[in-house]
Coordinates of C-alpha atoms and ligand atoms in Angstrom, one line a residue:
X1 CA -5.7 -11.3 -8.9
X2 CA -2.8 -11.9 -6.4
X3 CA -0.6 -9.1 -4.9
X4 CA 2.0 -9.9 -2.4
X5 CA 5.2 -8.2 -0.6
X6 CA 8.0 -9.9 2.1
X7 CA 8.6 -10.2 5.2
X8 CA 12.2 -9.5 6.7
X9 CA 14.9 -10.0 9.1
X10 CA 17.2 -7.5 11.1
X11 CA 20.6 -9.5 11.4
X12 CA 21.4 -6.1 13.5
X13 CA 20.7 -3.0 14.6
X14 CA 17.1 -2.8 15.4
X15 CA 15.8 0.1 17.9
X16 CA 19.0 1.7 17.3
X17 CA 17.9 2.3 13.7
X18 CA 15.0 4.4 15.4
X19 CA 17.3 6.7 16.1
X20 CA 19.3 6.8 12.8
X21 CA 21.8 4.0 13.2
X22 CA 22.5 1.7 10.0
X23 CA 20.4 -1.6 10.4
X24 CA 21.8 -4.7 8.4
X25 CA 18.3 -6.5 6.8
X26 CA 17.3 -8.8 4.5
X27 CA 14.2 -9.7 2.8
X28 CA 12.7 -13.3 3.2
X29 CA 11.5 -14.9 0.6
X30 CA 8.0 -14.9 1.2
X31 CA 5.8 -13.0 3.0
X32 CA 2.0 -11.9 2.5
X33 CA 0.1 -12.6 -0.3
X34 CA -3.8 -10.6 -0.9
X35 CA -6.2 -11.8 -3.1
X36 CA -9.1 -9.7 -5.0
X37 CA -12.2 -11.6 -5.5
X38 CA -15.5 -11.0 -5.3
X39 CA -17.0 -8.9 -2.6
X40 CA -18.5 -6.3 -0.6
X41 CA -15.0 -3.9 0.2
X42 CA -14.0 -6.2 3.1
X43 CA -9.9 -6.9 4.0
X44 CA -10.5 -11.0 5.0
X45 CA -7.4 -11.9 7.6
X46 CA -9.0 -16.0 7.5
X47 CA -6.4 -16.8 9.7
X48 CA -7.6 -14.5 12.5
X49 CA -11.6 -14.7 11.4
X50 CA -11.6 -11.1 10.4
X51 CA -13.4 -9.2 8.3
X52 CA -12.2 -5.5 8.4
X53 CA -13.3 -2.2 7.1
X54 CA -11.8 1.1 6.7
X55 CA -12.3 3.4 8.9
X56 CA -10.0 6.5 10.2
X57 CA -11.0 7.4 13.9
X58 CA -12.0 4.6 15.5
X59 CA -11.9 0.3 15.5
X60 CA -9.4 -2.1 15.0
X61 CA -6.0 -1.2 14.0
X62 CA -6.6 -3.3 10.7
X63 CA -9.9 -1.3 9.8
X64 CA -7.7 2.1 10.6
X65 CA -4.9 1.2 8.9
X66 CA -7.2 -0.2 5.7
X67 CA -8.4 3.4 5.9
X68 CA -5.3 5.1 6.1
X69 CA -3.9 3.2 2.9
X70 CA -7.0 4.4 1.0
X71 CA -6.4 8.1 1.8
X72 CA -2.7 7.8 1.3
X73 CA -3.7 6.1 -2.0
X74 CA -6.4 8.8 -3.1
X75 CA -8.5 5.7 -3.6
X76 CA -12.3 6.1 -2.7
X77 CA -13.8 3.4 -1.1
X78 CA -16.0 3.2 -4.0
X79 CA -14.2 2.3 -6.2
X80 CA -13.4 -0.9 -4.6
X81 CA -16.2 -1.4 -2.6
X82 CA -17.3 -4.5 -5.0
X83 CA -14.0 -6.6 -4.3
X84 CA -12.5 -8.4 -0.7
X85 CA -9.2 -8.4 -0.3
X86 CA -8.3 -11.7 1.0
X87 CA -4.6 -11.9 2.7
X88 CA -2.8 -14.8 3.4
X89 CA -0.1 -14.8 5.7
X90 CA 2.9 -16.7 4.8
X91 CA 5.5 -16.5 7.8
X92 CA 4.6 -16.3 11.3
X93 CA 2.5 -13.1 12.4
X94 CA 3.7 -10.8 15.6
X95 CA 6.6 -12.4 15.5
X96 CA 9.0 -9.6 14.2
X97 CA 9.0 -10.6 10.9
X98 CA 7.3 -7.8 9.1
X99 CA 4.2 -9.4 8.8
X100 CA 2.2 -6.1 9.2
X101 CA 4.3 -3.9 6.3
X102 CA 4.1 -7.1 4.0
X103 CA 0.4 -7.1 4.6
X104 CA 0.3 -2.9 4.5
X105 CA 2.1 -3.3 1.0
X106 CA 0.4 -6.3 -0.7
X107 CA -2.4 -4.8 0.3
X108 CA -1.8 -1.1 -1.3
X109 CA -0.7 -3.1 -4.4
X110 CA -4.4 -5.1 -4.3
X111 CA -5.8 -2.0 -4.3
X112 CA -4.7 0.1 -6.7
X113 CA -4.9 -3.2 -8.9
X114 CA -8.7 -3.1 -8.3
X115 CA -9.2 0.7 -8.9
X116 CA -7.5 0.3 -11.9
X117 CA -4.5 2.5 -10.6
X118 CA -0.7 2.5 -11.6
X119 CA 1.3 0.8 -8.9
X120 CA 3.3 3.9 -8.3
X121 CA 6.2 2.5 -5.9
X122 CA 6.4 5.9 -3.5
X123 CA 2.7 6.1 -3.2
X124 CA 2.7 2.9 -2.0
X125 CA 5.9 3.4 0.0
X126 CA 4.0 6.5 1.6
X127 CA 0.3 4.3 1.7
X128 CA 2.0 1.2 3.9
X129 CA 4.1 3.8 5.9
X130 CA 0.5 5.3 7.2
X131 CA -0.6 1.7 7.9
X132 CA 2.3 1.3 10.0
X133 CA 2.2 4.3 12.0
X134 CA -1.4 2.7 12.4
X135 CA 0.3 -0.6 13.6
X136 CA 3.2 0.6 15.1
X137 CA 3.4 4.7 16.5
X138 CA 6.6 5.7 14.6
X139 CA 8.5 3.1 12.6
X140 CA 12.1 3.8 11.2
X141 CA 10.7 2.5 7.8
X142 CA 12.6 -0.7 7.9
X143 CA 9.8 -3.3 7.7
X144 CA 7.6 -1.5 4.5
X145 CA 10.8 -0.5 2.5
X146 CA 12.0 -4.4 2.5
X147 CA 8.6 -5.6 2.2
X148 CA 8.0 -3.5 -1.1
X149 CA 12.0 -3.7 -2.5
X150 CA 13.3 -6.9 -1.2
X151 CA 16.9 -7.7 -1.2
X152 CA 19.8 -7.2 1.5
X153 CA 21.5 -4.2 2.5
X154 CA 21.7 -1.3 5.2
X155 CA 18.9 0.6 5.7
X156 CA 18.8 3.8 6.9
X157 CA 16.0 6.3 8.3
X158 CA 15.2 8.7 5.6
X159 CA 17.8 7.4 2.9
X160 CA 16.2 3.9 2.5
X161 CA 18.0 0.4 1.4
X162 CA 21.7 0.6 0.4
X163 CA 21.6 -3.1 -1.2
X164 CA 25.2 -4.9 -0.2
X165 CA 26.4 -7.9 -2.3
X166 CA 25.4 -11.4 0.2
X167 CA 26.2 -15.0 0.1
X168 CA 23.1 -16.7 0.5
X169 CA 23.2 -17.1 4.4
X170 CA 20.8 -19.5 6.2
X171 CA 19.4 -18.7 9.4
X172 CA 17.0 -20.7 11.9
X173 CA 14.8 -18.3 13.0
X174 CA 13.1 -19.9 16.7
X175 CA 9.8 -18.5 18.1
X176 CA 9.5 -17.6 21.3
X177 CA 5.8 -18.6 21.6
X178 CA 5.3 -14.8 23.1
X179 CA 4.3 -12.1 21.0
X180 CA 6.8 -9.5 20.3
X181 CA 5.8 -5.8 21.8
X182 CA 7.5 -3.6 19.1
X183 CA 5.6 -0.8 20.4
X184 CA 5.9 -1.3 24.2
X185 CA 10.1 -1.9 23.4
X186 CA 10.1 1.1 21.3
X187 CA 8.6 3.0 23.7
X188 CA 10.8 1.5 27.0
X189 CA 14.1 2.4 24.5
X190 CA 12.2 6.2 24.3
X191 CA 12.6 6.3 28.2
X192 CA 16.1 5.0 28.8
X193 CA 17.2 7.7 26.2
X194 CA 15.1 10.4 28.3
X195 CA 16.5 8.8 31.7
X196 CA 19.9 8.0 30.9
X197 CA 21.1 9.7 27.7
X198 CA 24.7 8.7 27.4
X199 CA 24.6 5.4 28.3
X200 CA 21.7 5.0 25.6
X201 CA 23.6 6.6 23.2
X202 CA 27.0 4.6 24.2
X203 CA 24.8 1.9 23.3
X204 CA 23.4 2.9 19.9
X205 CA 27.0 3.8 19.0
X206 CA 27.9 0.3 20.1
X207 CA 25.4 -1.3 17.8
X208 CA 26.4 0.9 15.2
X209 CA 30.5 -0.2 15.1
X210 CA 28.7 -3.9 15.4
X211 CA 26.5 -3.0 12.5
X212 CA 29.4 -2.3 10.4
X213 CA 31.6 -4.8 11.1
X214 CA 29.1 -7.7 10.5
X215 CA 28.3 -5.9 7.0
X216 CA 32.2 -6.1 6.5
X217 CA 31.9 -9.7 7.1
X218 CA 29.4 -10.4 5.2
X219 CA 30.8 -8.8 1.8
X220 CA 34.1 -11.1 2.5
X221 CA 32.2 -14.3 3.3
X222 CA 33.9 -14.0 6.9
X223 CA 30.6 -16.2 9.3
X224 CA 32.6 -16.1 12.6
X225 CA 32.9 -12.1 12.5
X226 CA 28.7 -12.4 11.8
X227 CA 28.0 -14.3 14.2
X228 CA 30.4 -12.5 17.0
X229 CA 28.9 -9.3 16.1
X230 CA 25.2 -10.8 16.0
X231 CA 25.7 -12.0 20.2
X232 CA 27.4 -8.6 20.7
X233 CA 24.5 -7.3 19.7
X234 CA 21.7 -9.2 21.7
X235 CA 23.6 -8.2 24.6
X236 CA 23.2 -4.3 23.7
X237 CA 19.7 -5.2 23.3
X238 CA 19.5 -7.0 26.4
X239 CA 20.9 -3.9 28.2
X240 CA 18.3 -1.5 26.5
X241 CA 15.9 -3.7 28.2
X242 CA 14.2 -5.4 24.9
X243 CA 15.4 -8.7 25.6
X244 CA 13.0 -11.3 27.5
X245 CA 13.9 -14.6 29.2
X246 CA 12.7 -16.6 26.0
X247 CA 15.0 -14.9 24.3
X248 CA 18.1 -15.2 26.0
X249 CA 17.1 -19.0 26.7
X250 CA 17.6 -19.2 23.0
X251 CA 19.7 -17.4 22.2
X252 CA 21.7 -19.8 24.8
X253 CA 20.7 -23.0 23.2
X254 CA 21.8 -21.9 19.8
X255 CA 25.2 -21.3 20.8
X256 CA 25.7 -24.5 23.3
X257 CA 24.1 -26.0 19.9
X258 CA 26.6 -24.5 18.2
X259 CA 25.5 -21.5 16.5
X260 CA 28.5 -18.9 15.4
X261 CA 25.9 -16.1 16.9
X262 CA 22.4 -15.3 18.0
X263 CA 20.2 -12.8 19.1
X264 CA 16.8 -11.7 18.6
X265 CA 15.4 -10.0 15.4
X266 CA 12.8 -7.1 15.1
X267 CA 11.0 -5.7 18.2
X268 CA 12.1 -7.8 20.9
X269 CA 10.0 -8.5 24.4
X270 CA 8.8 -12.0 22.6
X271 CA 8.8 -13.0 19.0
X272 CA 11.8 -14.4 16.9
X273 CA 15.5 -15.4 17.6
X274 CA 17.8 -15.9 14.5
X275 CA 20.7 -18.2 14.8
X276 CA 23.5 -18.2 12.5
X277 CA 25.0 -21.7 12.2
X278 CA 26.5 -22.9 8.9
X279 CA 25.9 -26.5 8.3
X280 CA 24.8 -27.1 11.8
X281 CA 20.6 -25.2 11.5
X282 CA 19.7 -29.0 12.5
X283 CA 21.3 -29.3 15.3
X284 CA 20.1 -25.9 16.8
X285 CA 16.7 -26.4 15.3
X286 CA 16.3 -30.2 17.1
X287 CA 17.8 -28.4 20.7
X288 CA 15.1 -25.5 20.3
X289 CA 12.1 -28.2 20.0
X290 CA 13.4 -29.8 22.6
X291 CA 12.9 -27.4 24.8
X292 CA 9.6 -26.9 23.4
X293 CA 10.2 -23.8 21.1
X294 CA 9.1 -23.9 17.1
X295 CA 11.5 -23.1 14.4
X296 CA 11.9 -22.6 10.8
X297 CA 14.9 -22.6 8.4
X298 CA 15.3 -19.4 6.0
X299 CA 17.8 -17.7 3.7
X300 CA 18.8 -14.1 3.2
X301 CA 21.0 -12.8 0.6
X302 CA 22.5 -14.4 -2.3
X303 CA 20.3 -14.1 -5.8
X304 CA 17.3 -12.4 -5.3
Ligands
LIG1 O1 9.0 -6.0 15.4 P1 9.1 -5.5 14.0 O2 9.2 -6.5 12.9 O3 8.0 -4.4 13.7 O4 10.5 -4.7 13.9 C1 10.7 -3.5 14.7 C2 12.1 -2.9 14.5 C3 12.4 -1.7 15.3 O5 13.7 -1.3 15.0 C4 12.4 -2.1 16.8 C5 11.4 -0.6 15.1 C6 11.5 0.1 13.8 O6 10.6 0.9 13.5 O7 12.5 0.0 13.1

């Protein structure tokens, strides 16, 4: 039996949504998918070679965060402890993607499948949030309430996904080829708030006039204002310090390319750069390899 959940993209307003600002988000298409088969309890990552199991205080972050969807689930290991759960990633882990609430999800779905549980959505909500505090320290929420809904919209801390109506919009989304340090950023972001409140806060109140204007423009179809507000953005990010050279090197080559914006999505420090560039993802995707950086093509938006 399969269970499965997405991964996602911030077009904008990442960190500053830590701290309560509107992010702009959109579900990709695919994501994580965990199989049940026969077994002895395990979580099987055979990408990585790991076999994982739960445990609260102490190991891996995947046998800790196994453990802490369990509890959150009410599920004793007992009751599952003659199935592995077998996930298979299907977009490019640490990369900002969401690949950890897509797993945390898919996986609190497998389970409840195999203890013969409903698939109550805010147990599940609550069961991959505990995995990600696990994974992360103390996420906004973003990554497991688009992994488990899906869709396109604002997301808020607390109030969830307000979904908002989206042409289907392509994106090239480039790898850095250095992990992305969600918590190291999160945490940098932390001090520059403690250090140097109002210009922190100038900035999240920056991203958050950004943030609305790109959601304007993408209800009226209007790509320029997206992508203008998308490289305002990365150079907010850039001046909270979550930026890296990668990242700016790309986000350079997308726009000499000729990408409308570009910035990077998620945690920053490494991972992914999105690129908006109607008709032209080619052109930026061909400049990226060049210079020796993957790439793949996506969509957010339109029919779910
Ligand atoms: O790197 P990711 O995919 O976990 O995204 C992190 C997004 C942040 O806004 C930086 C943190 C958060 O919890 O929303």
């Amino acid at each position: 039996m399969n269970a499965s959940a997405h991964g996602k993209v911030i077009l904008l307003g990442e960190h500053a949504v830590v701290y309560g600002v509107p992010a702009l988000c959109g579900a990709l298409r695919s994501g994580v998918t965990v199989t049940s088969q026969p077994g002895d309890g395990a979580l099987v990552v055979p990408a990585w070679g790991v076999r994982a199991y739960p445990c609260l205080d102490e190991g891996e972050d995947l046998s800790r965060a196994y453990a802490a969807i369990l509890r959150a689930l009410r599920i004793d290991m007992r009751a599952v402890a003659g199935t592995d759960f077998v996930a298979r990633f299907e977009i490019p882990t640490s990369a900002g993607l969401g690949s950890s609430a897509a797993l945390s999800v898919a996986l609190a779905r497998a389970l409840c499948d195999a203890a013969a549980r409903q698939k109550d959505p805010e147990a599940i909500a609550e069961a991959a949030l505990r995995a990600e505090e696990v994974f992360h320290g103390r996420p906004s929420g973003l990554d497991h309430t688009v992994a488990q809904q899906g869709g396109f919209g604002l997301f808020r801390r607390g109030q969830g996904l307000s979904p908002l109506r989206a042409p289907a919009l392509p994106l090239c989304i480039g790898l850095t080829g250095r992990a992305r340090d969600t918590r190291g950023r999160v945490a940098r972001v932390a001090a520059l708030y403690a250090e140097a409140p109002e210009e922190t806060a100038a900035c999240f109140a920056r991203i958050r006039a950004l943030v609305e204007r790109a959601a304007a423009a993408v209800s009226s179809g209007d790509l320029p204002a997206l992508g203008a507000a998308m490289n305002d953005n990365q150079e907010v990010l850039a001046r909270l310090e979550v930026s890296c050279p990668e990242i700016e090197d790309m986000c350079r080559l997308a726009r000499e390319a000729g990408a409308l914006g570009a910035k990077l999505t998620g945690g920053g420090g490494g991972g992914c750069v999105i690129a908006l560039a109607p008709q032209g993802e080619e052109a930026v995707r061909r400049r990226w390899a060049a210079a020796g950086y993957d790439s793949l093509l996506t969509t957010v938006g339109g029919a779910a």
